[in-house]
Coordinates of C-alpha atoms in Angstrom, one line a residue:
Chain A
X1 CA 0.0 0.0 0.0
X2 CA 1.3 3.3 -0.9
X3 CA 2.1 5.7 2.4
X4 CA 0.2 8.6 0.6
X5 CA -3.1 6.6 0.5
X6 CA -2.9 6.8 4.8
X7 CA -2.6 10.1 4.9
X8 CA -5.2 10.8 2.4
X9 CA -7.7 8.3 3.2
X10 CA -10.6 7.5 0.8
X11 CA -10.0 11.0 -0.5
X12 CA -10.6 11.1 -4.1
X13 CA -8.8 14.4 -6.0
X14 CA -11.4 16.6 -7.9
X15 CA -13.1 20.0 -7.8
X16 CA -16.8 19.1 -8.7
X17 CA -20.1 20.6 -7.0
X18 CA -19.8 17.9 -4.1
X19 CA -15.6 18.9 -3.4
X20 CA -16.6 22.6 -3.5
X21 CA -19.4 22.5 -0.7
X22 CA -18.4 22.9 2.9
X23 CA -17.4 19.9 5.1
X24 CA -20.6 20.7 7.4
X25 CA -23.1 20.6 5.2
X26 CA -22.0 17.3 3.4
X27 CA -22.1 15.8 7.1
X28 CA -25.1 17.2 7.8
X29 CA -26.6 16.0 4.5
X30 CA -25.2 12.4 4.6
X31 CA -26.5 12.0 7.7
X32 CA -29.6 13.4 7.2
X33 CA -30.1 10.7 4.2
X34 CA -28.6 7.7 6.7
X35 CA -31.5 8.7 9.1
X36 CA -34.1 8.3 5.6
X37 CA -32.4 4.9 4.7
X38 CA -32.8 3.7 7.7
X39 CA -36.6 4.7 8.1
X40 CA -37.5 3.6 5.1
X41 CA -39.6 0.1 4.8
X42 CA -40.4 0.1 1.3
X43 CA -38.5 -1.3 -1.5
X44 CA -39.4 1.7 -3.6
X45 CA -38.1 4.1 -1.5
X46 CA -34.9 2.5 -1.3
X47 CA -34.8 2.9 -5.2
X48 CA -35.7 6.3 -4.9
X49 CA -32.6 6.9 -2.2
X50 CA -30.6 4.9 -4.8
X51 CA -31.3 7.4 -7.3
X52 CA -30.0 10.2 -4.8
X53 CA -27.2 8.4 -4.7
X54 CA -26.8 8.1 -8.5
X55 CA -27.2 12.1 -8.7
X56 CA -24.4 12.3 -5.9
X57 CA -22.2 10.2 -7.7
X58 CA -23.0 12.5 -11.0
X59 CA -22.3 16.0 -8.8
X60 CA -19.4 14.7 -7.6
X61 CA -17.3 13.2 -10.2
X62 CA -16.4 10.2 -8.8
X63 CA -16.2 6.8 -10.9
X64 CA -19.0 4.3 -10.1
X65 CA -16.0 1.7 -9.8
X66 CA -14.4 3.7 -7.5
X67 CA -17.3 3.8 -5.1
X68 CA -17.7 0.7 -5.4
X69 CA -14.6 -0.4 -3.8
X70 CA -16.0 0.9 -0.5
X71 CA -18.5 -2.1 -0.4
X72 CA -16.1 -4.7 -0.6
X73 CA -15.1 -5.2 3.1
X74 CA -18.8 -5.5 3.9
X75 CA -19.0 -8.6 1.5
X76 CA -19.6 -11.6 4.1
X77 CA -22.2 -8.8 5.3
X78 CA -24.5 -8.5 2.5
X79 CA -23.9 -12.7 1.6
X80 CA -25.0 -13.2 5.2
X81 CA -27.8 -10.5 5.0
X82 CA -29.5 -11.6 1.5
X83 CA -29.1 -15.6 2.5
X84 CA -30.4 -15.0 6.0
X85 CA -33.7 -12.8 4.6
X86 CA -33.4 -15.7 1.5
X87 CA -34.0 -18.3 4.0
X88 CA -36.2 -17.8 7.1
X89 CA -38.6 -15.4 5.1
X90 CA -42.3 -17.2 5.5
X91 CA -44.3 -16.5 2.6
X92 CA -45.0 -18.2 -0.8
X93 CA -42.6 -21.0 -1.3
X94 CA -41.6 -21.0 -5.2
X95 CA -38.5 -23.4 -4.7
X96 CA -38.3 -25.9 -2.2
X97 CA -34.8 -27.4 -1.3
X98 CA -36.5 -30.7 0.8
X99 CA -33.0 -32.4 1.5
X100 CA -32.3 -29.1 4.5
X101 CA -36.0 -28.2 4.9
X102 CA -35.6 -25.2 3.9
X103 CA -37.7 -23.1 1.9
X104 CA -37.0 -20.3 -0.2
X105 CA -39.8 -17.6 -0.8
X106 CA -40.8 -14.7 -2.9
X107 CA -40.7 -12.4 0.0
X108 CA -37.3 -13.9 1.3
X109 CA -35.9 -12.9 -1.9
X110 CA -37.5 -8.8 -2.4
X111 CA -36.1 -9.0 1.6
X112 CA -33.0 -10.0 1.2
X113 CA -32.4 -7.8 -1.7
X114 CA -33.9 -4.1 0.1
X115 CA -31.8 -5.1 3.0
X116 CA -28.5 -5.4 1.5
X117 CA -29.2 -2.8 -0.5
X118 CA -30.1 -0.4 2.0
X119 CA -27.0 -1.8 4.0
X120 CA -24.9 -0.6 0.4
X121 CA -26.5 2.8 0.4
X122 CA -25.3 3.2 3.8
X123 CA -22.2 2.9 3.4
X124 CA -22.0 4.9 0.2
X125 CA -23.7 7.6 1.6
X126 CA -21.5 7.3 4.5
X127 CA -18.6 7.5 2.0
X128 CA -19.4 10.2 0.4
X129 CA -18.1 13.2 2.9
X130 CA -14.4 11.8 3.2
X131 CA -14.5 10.8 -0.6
X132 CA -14.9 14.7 -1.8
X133 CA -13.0 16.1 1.4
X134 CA -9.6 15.9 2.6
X135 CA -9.3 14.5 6.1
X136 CA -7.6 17.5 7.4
X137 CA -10.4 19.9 6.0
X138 CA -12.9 17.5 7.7
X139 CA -11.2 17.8 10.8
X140 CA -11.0 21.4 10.4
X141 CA -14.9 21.5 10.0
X142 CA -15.5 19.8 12.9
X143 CA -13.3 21.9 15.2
X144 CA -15.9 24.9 13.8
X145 CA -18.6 22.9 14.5
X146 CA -17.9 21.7 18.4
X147 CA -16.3 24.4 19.1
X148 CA -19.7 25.7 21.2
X149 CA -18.4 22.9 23.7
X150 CA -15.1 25.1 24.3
X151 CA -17.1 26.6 26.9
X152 CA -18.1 23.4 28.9
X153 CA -14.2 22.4 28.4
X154 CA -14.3 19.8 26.2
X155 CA -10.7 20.2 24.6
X156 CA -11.8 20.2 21.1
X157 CA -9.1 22.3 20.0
X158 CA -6.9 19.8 21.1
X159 CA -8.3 16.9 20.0
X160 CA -8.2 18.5 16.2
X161 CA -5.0 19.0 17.1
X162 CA -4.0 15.4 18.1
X163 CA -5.8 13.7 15.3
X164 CA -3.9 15.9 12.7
X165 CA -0.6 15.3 14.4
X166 CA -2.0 11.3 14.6
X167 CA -2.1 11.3 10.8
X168 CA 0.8 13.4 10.1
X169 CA 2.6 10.5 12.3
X170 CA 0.9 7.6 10.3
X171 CA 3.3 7.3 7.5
X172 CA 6.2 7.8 9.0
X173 CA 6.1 5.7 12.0
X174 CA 4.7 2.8 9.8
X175 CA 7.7 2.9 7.8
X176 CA 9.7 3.5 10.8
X177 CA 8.4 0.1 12.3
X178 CA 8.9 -1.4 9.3
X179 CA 12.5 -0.2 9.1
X180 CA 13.2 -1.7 12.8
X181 CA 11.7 -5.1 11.7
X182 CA 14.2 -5.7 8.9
X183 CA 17.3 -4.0 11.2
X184 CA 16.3 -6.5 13.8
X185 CA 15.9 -9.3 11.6
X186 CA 19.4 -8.6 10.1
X187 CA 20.7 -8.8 13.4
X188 CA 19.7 -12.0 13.8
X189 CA 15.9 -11.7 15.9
X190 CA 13.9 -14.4 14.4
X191 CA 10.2 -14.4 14.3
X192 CA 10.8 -18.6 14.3
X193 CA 11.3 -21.3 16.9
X194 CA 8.8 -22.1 19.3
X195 CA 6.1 -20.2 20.8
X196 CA 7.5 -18.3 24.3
X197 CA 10.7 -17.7 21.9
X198 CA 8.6 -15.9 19.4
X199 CA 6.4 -13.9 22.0
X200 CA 10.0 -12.8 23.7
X201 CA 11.2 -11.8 20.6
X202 CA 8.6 -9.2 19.9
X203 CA 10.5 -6.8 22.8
X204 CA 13.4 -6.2 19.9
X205 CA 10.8 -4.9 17.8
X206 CA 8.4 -2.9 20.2
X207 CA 10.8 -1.2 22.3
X208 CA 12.9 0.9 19.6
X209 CA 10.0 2.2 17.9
X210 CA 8.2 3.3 21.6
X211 CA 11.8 5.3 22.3
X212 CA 11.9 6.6 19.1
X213 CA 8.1 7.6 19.7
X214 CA 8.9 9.6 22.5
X215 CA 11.8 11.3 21.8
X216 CA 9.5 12.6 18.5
X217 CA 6.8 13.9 20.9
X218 CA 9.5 15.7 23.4
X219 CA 10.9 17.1 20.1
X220 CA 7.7 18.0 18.6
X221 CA 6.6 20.1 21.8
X222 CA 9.6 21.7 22.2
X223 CA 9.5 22.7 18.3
X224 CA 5.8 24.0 19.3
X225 CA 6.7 26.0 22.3
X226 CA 9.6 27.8 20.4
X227 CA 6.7 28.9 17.8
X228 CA 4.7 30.3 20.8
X229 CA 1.9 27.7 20.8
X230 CA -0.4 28.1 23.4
X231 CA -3.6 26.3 22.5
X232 CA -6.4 26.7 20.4
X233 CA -7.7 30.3 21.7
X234 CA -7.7 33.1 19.0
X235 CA -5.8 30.8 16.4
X236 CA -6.7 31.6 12.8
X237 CA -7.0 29.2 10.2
X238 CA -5.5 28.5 7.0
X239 CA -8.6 27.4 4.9
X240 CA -11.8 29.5 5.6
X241 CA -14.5 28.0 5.7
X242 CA -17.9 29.7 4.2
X243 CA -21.9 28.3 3.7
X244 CA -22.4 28.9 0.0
X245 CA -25.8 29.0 -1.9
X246 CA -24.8 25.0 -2.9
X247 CA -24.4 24.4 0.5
X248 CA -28.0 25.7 1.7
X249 CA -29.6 23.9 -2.0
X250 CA -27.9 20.9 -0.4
X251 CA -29.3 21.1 3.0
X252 CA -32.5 21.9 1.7
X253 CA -32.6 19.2 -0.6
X254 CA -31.8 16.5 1.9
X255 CA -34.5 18.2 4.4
X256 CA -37.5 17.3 1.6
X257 CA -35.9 14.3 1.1
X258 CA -36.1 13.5 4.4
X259 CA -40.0 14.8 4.8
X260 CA -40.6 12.9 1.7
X261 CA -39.2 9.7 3.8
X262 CA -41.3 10.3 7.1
X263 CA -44.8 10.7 5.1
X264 CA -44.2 7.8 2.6
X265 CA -42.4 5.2 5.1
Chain B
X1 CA -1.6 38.6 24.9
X2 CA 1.7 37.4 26.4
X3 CA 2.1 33.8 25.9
X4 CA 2.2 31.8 29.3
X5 CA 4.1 28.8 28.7
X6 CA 4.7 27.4 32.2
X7 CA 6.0 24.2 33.5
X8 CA 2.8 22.6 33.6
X9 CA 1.3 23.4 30.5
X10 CA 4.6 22.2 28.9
X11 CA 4.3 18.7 29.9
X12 CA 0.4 19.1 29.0
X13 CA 1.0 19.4 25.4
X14 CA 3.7 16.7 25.8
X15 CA 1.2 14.0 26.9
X16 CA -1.4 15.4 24.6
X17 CA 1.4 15.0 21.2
X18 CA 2.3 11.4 23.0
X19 CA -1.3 10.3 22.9
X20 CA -1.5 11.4 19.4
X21 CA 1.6 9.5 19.0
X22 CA 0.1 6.2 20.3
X23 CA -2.9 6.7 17.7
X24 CA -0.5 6.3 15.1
X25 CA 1.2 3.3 17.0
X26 CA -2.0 1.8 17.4
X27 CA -2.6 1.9 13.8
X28 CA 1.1 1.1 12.5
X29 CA 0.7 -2.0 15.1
X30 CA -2.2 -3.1 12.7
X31 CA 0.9 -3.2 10.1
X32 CA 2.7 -6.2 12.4
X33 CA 1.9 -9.0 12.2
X34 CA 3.4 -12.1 14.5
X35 CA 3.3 -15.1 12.8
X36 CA 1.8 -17.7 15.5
X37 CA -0.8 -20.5 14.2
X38 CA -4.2 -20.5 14.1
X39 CA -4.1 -16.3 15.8
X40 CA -1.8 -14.3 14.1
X41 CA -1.2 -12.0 17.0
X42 CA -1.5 -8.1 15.5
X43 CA 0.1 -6.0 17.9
X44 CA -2.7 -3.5 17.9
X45 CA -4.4 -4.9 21.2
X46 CA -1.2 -4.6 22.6
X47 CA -0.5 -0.6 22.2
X48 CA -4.4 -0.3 23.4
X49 CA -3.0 -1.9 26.2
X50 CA 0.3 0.0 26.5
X51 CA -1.6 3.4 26.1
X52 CA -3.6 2.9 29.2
X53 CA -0.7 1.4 31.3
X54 CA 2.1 3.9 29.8
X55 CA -0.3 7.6 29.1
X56 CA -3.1 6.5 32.0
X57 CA -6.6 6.5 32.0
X58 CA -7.2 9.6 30.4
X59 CA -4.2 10.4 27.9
X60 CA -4.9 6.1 27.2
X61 CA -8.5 6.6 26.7
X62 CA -7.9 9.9 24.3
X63 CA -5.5 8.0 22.1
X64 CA -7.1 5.7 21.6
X65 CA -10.0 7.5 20.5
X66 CA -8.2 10.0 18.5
X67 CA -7.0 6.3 16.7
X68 CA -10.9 5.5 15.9
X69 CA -11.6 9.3 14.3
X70 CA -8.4 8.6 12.4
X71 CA -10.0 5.8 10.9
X72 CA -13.3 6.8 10.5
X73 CA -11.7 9.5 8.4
X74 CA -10.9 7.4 6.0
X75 CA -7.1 6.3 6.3
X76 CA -7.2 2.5 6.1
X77 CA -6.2 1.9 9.9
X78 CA -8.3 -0.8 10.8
X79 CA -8.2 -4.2 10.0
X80 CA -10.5 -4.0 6.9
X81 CA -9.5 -0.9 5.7
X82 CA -11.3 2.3 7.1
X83 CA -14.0 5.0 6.3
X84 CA -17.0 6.0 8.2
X85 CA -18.8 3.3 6.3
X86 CA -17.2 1.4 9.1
X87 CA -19.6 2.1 12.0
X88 CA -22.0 -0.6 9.9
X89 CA -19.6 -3.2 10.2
X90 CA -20.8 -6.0 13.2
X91 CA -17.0 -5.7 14.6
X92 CA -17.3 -1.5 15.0
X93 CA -18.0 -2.4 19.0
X94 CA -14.3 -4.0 19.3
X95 CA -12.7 -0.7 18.2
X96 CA -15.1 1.5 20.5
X97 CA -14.0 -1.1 23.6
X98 CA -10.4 -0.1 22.5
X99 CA -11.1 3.9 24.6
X100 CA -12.6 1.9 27.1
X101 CA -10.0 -0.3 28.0
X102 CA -7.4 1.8 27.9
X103 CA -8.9 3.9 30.3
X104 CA -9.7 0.7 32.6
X105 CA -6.1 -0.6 32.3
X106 CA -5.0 3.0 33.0
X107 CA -7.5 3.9 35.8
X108 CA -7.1 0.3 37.6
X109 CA -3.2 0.5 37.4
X110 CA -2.0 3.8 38.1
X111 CA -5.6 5.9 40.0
X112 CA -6.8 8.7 38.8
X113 CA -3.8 10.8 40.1
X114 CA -1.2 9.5 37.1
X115 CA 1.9 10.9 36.1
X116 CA 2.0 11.4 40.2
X117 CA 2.6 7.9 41.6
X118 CA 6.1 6.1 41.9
X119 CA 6.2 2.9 42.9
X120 CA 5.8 0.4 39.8
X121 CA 2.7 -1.9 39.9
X122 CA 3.8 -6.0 40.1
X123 CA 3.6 -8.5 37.5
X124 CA 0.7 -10.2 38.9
X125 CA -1.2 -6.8 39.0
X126 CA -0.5 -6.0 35.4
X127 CA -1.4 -9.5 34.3
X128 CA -4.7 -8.8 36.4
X129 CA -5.4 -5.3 34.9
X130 CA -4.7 -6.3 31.7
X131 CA -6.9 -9.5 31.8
X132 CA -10.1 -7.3 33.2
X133 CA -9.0 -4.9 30.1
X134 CA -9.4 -7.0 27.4
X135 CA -12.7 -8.4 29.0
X136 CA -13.8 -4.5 28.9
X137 CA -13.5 -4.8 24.9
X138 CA -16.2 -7.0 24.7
X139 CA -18.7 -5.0 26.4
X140 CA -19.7 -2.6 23.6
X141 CA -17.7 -5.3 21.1
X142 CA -20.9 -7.8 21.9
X143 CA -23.7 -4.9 22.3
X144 CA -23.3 -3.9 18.8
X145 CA -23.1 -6.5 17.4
X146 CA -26.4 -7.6 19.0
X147 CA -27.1 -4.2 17.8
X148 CA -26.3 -4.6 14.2
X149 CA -27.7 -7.6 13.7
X150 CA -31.0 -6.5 14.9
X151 CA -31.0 -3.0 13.0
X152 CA -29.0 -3.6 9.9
X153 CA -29.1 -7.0 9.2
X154 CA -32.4 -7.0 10.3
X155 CA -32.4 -10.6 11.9
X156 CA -32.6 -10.1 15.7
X157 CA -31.1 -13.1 17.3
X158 CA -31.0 -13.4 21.0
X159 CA -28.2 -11.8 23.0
X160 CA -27.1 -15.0 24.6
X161 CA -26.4 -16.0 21.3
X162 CA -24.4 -12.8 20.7
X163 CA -22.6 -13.7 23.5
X164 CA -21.8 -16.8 22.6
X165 CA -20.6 -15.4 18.7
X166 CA -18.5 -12.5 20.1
X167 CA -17.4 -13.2 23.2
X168 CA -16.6 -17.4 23.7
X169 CA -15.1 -17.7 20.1
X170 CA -12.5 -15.4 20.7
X171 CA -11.4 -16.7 24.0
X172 CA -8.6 -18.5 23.2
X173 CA -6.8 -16.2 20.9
X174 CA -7.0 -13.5 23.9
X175 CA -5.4 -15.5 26.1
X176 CA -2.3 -15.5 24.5
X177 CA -2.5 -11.9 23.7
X178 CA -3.2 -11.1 27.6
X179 CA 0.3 -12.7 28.1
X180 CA 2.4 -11.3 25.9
X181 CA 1.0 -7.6 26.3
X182 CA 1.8 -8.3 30.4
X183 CA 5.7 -9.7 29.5
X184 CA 5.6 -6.3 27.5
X185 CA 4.3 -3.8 30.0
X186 CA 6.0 -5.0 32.3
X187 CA 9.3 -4.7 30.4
X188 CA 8.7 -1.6 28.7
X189 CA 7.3 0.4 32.1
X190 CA 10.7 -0.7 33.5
X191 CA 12.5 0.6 30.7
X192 CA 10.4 3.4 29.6
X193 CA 10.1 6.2 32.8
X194 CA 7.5 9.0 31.5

């Protein structure tokens, strides 16, 4: 795996409609649509939602294939979804298989299909905000968004912070571990033998990459306290973030959407 | 405003850049992978571990969820890649016991008063702390998959059962893991003095 796909994530490069909105209001709007998806009961309505997600893919560039590729950890899940519904459905039996006893029915099958589908819009939908936004710039958004909880001390300034700092660290200490493995392992630690000799052998590896850890963090604040960094109160921020006309057509959007959902369900 | 950088606040934003270093570890220790048969131990239940007995209930707990927004983010961190698709995944509740045990294996070994205290907790304690910590993981790890099973598969089943699925099957595996994380701790808060 390249190291530039951990710091980037699922983020896919672009500058369509769905790139150029704010990271709020693609949060607010995904979940907004999650909430419908999973209110739903009707098989038509998850077609419809389907469609919204066919209009997302168009407004934000983003190949079908691409998208696709989010599914495909949750395989087992939709195999076990559609063959569970599949099988212990009652209804009209249009295939029996007598040798197990079971039956599989009409309504086992439209089932199994609306539940792994809505399980797939899910995730897509889910998908879509850190597709079309950088990690950091979500983070960013989020500090704007929590930061009302400043005031009951929640340290949300500094947990942007830390996750930021967490990815910046990603890469390199991944490659760092990596690096110590093969030193070690040139120097003779070997991952073989029996199991107590394996589990003691681990130390070699562990305990140069937690020292070299911590001598990065003492580093890293003393770095920070040279620049004068006192916390999160009157900091400015390098991107700006601004609620454009897309941004209210978008929440407004998923708000009838959503109404649509509640009176048809 | 004149900046105030005092003692404290110095060693604040240490701990706070050392939990956000352990979030990385966490995920980097997804990377490594010890070859033993039938578990492949990944070290990644080990630096949960290691953040609450090394950072303390708090700084542990905060790494560890600064490790789960990470993911959630999208960078592929967990063991099936990553992505806020992830929270519909029936093993989410593992990685949301992660915060929890940390801060258990931090608040159980060291009090709530942390970087304070001295004297070095025993093997046997840290074999016992860490044994109760893992357990911890399975609280929320069995809830949602109970959970998701009932709302997104769509197939309640009952929650012995979900016991039985999440919790039993994995016994054996953690075992092992319990005792090499202790030999670690042990060694590493010996060596390691925060």
């Amino acid at each position: 795996m390249a190291l530039k796909d951990i710091t980037l994530g699922q983020y896919f490069p672009g500058n369509s409609f769905l790139h150029r909105l704010d990271p709020r209001s693609k949060l607010f709007a995904s979940l907004i649509f999650m909430t419908c998806l999973l209110l739903s009961q009707k098989f038509f309505l998850f077609l419809l939602l389907a469609g919204i997600c066919v209009l997302g893919l168009y407004l934000s560039e983003i190949p079908l294939s691409r998208m696709l590729k989010n599914l495909k950890p949750f395989f087992w899940l939709f195999l076990i979804t559609f063959l569970i519904h599949l099988f212990t459905t009652p209804g009209k039996e249009f295939i029996h298989i007598s040798i197990w006893g079971f039956s599989l029915s009409e309504e086992g099958f439209v089932n199994g299909l609306s539940y792994s589908l809505r399980l797939g819009l899910l995730i897509i939908f889910a998908a879509f905000l850190t597709m079309t936004t950088p990690p950091i710039e979500i983070t960013d958004s989020l500090e704007k968004l929590f930061s009302p909880l400043k005031r009951f001390k929640v340290p949300v300034h500094e947990f942007v912070l830390m996750v930021t700092l967490s990815l910046r660290f990603l890469p390199l200490l991944i490659l760092e571990a990596d690096r110590i493995k093969n030193a070690q392992l040139s120097r003779g630690v070997s991952l073989e033998g029996n199991l107590l000799q394996r589990i003691k052998n681990i130390v070699p590896m562990i305990l140069p990459l937690f020292i070299s850890a911590i001598r990065r963090a003492e580093d890293l604040a003393v770095a920070m306290e040279a620049r004068h960094y006192i916390g999160g109160e009157g900091r400015t921020s390098f991107r700006k973030l601004r609620f454009r006309r897309g941004d209210f057509g978008m929440l407004a959007f998923a708000g009838l959407a959503c109404l649509g959902v509640v009176v048809l369900k | 405003m004149a900046p105030n950088i005092t003692d404290k606040s110095s060693k604040r934003l240490q701990f706070y850049i050392l939990a956000s270093l352990f979030a990385a570890l966490t995920a980097a220790g997804s990377f490594i992978r010890i070859p033993i048969p039938y578990v492949p131990i990944t070290l990644q239940t080990l630096f949960v571990i290691l953040s609450g007995s090394l950072l303390g209930a708090k700084f542990g707990a905060l790494s560890q969820l600064i490790y789960l927004a990470v993911g959630l983010l999208g960078a592929p961190i967990f063991s099936q890649g990553g992505g806020p698709g992830y929270i519909f995944q029936p093993t989410f509740g593992y990685l949301l016991g992660y915060p929890l045990a940390a801060f258990t294996i931090g608040y159980l070994l060291w009090g709530r008063n942390f970087p304070g205290s001295i004297e070095s907790p025993t093997f046997l304690k840290i074999c016992l702390v860490t044994t109760i910590g893992v357990l911890v993981i399975f609280i929320p790890g069995v809830t949602v998959l109970y959970l998701n099973l009932k709302y997104i598969v769509a197939q309640p089943i009952a929650f012995s059962k979900a016991v039985w699925v999440g919790f039993a099957v994995f016994i054996p595996g953690d075992i092992i893991k319990v005792m090499v994380t202790s030999i670690l701790t042990f060694r590493l808060r010996k060596i390691l003095s925060i």
